Structure formats: structure tokens, C-alpha cells
Coordinates of C-alpha atoms and ligand atoms in Angstrom, one line a residue:
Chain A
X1 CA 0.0 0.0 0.0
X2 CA 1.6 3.3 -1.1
X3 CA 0.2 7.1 -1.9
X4 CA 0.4 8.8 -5.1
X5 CA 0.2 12.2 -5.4
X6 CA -2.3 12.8 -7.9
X7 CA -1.1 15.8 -10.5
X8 CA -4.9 16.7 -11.8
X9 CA -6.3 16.8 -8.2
X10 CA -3.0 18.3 -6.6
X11 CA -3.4 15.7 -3.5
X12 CA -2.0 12.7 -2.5
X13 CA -3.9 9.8 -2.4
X14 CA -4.1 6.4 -1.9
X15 CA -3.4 3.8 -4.0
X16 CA -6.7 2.3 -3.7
X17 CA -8.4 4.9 -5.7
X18 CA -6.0 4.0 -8.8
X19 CA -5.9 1.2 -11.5
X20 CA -2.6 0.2 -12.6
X21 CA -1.8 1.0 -16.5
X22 CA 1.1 -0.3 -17.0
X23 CA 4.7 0.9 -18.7
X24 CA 4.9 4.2 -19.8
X25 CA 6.3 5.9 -22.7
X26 CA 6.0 2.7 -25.0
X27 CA 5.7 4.3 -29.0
X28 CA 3.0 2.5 -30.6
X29 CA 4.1 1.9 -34.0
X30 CA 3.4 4.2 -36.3
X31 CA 2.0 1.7 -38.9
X32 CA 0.4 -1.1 -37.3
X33 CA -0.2 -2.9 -40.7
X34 CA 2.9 -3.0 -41.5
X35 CA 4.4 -4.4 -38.7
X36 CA 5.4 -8.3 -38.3
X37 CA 3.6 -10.5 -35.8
X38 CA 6.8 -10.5 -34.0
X39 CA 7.3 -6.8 -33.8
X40 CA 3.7 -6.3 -33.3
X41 CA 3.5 -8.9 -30.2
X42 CA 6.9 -7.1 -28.6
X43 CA 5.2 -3.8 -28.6
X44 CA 2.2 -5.6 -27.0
X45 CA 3.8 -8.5 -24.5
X46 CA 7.3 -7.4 -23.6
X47 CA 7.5 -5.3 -21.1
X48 CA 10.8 -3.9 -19.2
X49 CA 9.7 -5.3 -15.8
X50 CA 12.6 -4.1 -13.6
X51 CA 13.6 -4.4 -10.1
X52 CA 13.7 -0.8 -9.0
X53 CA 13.7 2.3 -10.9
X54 CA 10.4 2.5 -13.3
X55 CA 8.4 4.8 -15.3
X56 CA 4.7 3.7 -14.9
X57 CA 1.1 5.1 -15.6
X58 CA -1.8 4.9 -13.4
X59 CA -5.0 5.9 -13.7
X60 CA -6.9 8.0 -11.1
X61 CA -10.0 5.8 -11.3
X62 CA -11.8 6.6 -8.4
X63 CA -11.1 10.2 -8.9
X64 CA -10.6 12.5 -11.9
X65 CA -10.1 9.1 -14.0
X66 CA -6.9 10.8 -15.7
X67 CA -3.8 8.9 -16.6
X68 CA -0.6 10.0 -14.5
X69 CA 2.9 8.8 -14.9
X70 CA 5.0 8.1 -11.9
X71 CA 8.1 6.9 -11.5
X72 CA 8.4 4.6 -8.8
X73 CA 10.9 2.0 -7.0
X74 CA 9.2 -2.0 -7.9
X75 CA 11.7 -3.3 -5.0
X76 CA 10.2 -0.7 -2.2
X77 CA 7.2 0.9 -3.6
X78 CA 9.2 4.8 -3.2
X79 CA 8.0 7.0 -5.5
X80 CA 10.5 9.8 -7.0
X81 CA 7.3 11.5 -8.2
X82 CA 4.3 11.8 -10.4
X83 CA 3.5 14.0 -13.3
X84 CA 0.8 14.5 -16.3
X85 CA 1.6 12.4 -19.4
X86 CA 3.2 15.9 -20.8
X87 CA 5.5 16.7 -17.6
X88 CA 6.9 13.0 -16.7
X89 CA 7.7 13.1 -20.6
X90 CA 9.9 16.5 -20.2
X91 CA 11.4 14.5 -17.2
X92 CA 12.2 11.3 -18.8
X93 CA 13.4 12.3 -21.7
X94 CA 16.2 14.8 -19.8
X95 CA 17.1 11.6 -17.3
X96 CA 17.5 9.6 -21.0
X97 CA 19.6 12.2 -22.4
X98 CA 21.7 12.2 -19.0
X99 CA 22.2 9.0 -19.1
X100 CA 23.6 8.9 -22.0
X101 CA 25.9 11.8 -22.4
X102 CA 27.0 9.8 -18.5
X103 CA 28.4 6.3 -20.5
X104 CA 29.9 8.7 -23.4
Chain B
X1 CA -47.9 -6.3 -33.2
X2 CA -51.4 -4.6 -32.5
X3 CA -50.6 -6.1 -28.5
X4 CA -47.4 -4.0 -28.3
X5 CA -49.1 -0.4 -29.6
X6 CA -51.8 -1.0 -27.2
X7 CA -49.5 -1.8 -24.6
X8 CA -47.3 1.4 -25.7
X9 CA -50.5 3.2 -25.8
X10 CA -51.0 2.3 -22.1
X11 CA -47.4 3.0 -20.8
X12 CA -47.0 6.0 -18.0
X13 CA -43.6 5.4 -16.7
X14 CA -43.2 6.6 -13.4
X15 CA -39.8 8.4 -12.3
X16 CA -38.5 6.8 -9.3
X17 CA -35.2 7.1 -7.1
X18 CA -32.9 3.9 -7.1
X19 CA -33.7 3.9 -3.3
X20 CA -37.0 3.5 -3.4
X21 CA -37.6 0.7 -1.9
X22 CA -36.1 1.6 1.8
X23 CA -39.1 3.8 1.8
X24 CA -36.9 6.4 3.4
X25 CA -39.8 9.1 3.2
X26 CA -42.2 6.8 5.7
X27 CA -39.2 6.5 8.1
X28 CA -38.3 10.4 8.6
X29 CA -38.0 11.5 12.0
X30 CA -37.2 15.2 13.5
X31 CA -33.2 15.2 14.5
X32 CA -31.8 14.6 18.2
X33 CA -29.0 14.4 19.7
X34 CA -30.0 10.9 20.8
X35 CA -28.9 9.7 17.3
X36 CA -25.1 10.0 15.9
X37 CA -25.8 10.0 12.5
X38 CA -28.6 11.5 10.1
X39 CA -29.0 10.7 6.7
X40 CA -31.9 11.2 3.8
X41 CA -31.3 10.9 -0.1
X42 CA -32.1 14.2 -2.0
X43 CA -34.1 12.3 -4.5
X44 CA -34.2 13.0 -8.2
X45 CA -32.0 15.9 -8.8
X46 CA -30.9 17.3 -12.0
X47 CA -27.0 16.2 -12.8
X48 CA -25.4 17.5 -15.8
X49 CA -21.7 16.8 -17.0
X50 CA -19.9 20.0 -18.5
X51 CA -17.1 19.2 -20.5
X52 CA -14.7 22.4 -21.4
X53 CA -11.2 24.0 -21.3
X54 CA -10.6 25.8 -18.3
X55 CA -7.7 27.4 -19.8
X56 CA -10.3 29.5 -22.6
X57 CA -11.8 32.9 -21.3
X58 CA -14.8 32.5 -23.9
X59 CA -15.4 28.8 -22.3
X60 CA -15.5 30.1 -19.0
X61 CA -17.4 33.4 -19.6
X62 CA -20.0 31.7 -21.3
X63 CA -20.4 29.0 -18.2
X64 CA -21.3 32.4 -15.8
X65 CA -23.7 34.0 -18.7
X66 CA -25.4 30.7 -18.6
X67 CA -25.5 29.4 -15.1
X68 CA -24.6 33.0 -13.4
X69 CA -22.1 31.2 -11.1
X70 CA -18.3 31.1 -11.5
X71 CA -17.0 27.9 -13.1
X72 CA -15.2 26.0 -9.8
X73 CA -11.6 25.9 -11.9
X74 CA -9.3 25.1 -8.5
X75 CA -8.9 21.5 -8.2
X76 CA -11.5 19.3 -5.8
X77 CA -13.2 23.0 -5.7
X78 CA -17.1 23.5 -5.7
X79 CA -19.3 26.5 -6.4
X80 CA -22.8 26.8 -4.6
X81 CA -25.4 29.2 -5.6
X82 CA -29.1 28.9 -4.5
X83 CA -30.1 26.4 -7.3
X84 CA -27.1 25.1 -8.2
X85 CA -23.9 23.4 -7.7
X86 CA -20.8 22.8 -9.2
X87 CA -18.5 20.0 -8.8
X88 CA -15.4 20.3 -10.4
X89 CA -14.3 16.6 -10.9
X90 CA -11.5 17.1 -13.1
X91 CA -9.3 19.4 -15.1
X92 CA -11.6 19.4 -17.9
X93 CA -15.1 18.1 -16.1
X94 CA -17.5 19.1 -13.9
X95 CA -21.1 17.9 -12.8
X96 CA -23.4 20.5 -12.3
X97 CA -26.7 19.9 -10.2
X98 CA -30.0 21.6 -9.9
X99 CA -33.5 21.1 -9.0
X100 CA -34.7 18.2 -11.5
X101 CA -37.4 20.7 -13.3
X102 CA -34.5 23.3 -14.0
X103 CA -32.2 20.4 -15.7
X104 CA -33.9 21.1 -19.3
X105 CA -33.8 24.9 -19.1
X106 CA -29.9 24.7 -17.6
X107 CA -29.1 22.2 -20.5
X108 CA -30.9 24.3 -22.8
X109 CA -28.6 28.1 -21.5
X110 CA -25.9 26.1 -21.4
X111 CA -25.9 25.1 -25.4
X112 CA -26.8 28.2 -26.0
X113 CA -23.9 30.5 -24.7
X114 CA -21.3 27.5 -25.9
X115 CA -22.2 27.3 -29.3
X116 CA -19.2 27.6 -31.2
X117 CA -17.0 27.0 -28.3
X118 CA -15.2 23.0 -28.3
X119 CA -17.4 22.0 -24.9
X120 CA -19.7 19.3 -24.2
X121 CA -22.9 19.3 -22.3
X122 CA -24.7 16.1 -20.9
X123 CA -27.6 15.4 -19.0
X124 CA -26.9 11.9 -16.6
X125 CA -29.6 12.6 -14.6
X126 CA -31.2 9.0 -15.0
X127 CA -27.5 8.0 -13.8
X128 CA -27.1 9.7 -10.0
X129 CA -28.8 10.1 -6.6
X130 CA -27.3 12.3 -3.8
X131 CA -27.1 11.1 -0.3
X132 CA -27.0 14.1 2.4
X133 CA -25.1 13.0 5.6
X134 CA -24.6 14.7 8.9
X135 CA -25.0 14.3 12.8
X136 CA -22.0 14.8 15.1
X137 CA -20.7 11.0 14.0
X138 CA -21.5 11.4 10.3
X139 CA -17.5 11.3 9.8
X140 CA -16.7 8.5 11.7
X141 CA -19.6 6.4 10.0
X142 CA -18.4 7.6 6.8
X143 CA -14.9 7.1 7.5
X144 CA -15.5 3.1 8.2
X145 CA -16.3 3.0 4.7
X146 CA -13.8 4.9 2.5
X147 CA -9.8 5.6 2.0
X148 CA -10.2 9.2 2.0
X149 CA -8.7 10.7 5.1
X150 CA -12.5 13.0 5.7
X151 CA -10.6 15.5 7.8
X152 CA -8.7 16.3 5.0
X153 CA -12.2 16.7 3.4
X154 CA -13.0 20.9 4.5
X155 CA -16.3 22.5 3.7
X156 CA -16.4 23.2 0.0
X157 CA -14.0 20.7 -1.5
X158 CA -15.2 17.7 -3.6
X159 CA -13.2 14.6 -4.0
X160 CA -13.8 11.2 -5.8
X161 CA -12.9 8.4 -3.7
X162 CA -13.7 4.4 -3.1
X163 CA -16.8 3.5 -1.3
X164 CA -16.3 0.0 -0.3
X165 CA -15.9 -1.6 -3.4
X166 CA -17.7 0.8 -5.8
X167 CA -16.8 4.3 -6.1
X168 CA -18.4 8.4 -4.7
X169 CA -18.3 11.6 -5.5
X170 CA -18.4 13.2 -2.0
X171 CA -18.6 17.2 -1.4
X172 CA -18.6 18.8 1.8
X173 CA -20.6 21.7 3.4
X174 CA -20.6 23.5 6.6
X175 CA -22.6 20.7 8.0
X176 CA -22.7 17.6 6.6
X177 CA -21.3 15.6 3.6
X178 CA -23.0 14.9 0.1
X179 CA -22.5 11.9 -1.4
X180 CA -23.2 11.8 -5.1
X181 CA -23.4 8.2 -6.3
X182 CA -24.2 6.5 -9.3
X183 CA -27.4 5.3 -9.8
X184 CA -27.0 1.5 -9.9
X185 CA -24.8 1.1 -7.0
X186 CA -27.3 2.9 -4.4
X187 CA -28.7 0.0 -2.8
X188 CA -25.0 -1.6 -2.2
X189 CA -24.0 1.9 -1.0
X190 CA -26.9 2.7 1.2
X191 CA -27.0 -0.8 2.9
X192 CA -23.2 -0.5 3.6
X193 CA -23.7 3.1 5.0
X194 CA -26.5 2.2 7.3
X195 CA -24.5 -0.7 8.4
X196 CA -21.3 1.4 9.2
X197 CA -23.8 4.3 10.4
X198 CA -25.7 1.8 12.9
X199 CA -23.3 1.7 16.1
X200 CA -23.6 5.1 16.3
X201 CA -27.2 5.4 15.3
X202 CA -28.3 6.1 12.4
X203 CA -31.5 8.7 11.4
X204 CA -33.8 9.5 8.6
X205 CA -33.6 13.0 8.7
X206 CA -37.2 14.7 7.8
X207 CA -36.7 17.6 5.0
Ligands
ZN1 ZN1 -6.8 12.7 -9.8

């Protein structure tokens, strides 16, 4: 049991009140069609599924029934934050980019 | 075929509330202090969902020409004016609810003034009943059956929480709570609330 700070409602609340939505930041491809079963079934089926840091949406369900993205520990439930789909992206994509220029 | 006109022919529906069968009307009783907890259902309201942009001035202004009430923009905010009130359930949505004989003339102002301007208007008023709750135990009753921490819950702040396992809306005035709840889980919602109401005791409040 853990509290997420909701960024639509601007209050923290708990985790009851959200439904689980899975990875975030996954690109659909842009042309379903012409995607292979295999490619097609990867976008769908695998999933990072790490032990600790990851990038998740939930959705408020109970409440304003928006998605949120939150970034949160899978080994100890801490959360480093929550955002609307447009803020975490802004986030992510900096701690991608800082990562990278990091094993340069 | 000439069985079902006349049966049409013959059809006077009859509006009822979804908790119309607790009879709460024959049990209402003048409130003591002998009892911790008062309820009573404000039957048959009119509920409209109002979908807009907070963000555009012409959304907003046309919302007070229509309704003469300020739009409740602040998050888990409400606005109350003498025949209506607004719920803002969301960033983009709120529920606005009025005497059930004003619901066609709201809906009505409301298209009007936002004609042109990307909105939506919807009447769910066969959806919802309300659910007024107050007494000097009405939060610890209610508290027994949701995760929402109620003192966190000040007059004039609406939030969507778990009930059990269904779902309200609950707003709070100076002296009670509202619970606005969907139309088909009533009777699981009402028998669970007079269950968590009945240690403390638990009141049909006359009107
Ligand atoms: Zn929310």
C-alpha cells in the first residue's frame, strides 16, 4: 500500500483509488499494418519489468479518472514523483539524455 | 404487433429514485442528539456533465452567462449558488446539479452561450442520486467505509474516492457531507452506509 500524489487533483492519495496501467512511454508503431507478428507482439507483451527504478502510468480511477505517470521503486514501492503524461515526458526524456551523455 | 401499440398506448412510466424501496420518506424522524448520525437521499436531482477548457476565457465566460455562477476551476473546488452546484471533478469536467425541473432549461442556456466554443454538455440525470449526511458521528460512520482521510475533506471541497468496493463523488458543506453516487450502485451503497452508520445510530432525517 503506497500514496500517489495525484497531478490533476493536486493531492495525494491512496493507492486504492488508482488502477494500474502499465509501462509508460511505450511508442505505438506508427504503422500497425505493416508491422510483423513478432514486432507487433513485442510492442504488446514485452515489457521492461525491472527491479527498482520505473516509469509507470496509473490511472486515477476513483477520482478525476486521468492517466498519471509516476516513477516509482518496484523493489520498495518509493515514489520519486508523479507527473501528467506531458511533464513526466519532459522528465524522462532529460534523465535519458543524462544518461547517456553519463556512458559517453 | 397490434398487442405491443396498445401496450405502448397504455405505458405512463413513473420516475422513481434507485432507493425507493427503503421507503426512506415513511421512516423520517425530527433530528436529536439521541442519534449520531442523520441521513436522507435528496431524490431525483438534476445532474449535468460539462465538458470544457478551463484554460479559454470565452469557455469560462459563457459558463457564468449561462448558469450566473463562477465555473469552480481550482482543483476538488465547488461553487454553490441557491439552485445550483458545481463539482469540479476534473481538469476538464464538472457535474453541475440543480432542481430536476431546472435540468432542461440549464441544459438548454448552457448550449446556447457555448455554441461555437469545443465543450460538451450532458444530461446523466437517469445516472445519479445524492445522499446528504450529517450528525456529530456522520465522519466516523463515513470514515469506516472509505480511504479518504475526511478530515482532509474541509467545507467546500469535492473529491472522488472508493466507497467500499464501488466508487463516490463526496462534497462537503458547513454541515454535513453529500454523497453523489451513481445510480446502480445505491442500494449496495446505502445498505453498507446504514451498516457502518448503525453503532452510532443512524437517522432519517425529515426535510
Ligand atoms: Zn486525480
Amino acid at each position: 500500500m503506497f500514496v500517489i500524489n495525484c497531478p490533476h487533483c493536486q493531492e495525494a492519495r491512496e493507492e486504492e483509488e488508482f488502477h494500474y496501467e502499465g509501462e509508460a512511454f511505450i511508442a505505438r508503431p506508427a504503422n500497425p499494418e505493416a508491422e510483423t507478428d513478432d514486432a507487433w507482439g513485442d510492442y504488446l507483451f514485452m515489457k521492461k519489468n525491472p527491479k527498482g527504478w520505473h516509469w509507470e502510468m496509473w490511472n486515477h480511477a476513483t477520482g478525476c479518472r486521468k492517466i498519471l505517470v509516476a516513477k516509482r521503486n518496484t523493489a520498495n514501492h518509493a515514489i520519486a514523483g508523479s507527473w501528467t503524461l506531458s511533464e513526466a515526458r519532459k522528465v524522462y526524456d532529460k534523465e535519458q539524455y543524462d544518461a547517456e551523455q553519463a556512458t559517453k | 404487433m397490434s398487442n405491443l401499440e396498445l401496450n405502448l398506448s397504455q405505458f405512463s412510466p413513473v420516475m422513481q429514485t434507485p432507493l425507493q424501496h427503503f421507503n426512506l420518506s415513511a421512516k423520517q424522524e425530527k433530528m436529536t442528539d439521541a442519534k449520531g448520525v442523520w441521513a436522507h437521499e435528496m431524490a431525483l436531482l438534476g445532474y449535468i456533465h460539462l465538458r470544457g477548457n478551463a484554460q479559454n476565457k470565452d469557455f469560462l465566460t459563457a459558463v457564468k452567462k449561462a448558469t450566473g455562477v463562477d465555473l469552480p476551476t481550482a482543483a476538488c473546488s465547488i461553487s454553490v449558488a441557491s439552485a445550483i452546484t458545481m463539482l469540479n471533478l476534473s481538469p476538464d469536467e464538472w457535474m453541475l446539479i440543480c432542481p430536476r425541473e431546472q435540468r432542461a432549461g440549464l441544459q438548454k442556456k448552457l448550449e446556447a452561450a457555448l455554441t461555437g466554443i469545443h465543450s460538451q454538455v450532458l444530461d446523466s440525470s437517469g445516472g445519479y442520486t445524492s445522499v446528504w449526511l450529517q450528525g456529530k458521528q456522520a465522519t466516523d460512520a463515513l470514515q469506516h467505509c472509505t480511504v479518504y482521510n475526511l478530515h482532509a475533506l474541509t467545507p467546500n471541497k469535492v473529491v472522488g474516492t472508493t466507497f467500499g468496493k464501488a466508487s463516490v463523488i463526496i462534497y462537503r458543506l458547513d454541515n454535513g457531507f453529500c454523497l453523489v453516487l451513481r445510480r446502480s450502485f445505491a442500494d449496495y451503497i446505502w445498505r453498507y452506509l446504514a451498516r457502518a452508520a448503525a453503532p452510532y445510530g443512524l437517522g432519517i432525517a425529515a426535510l
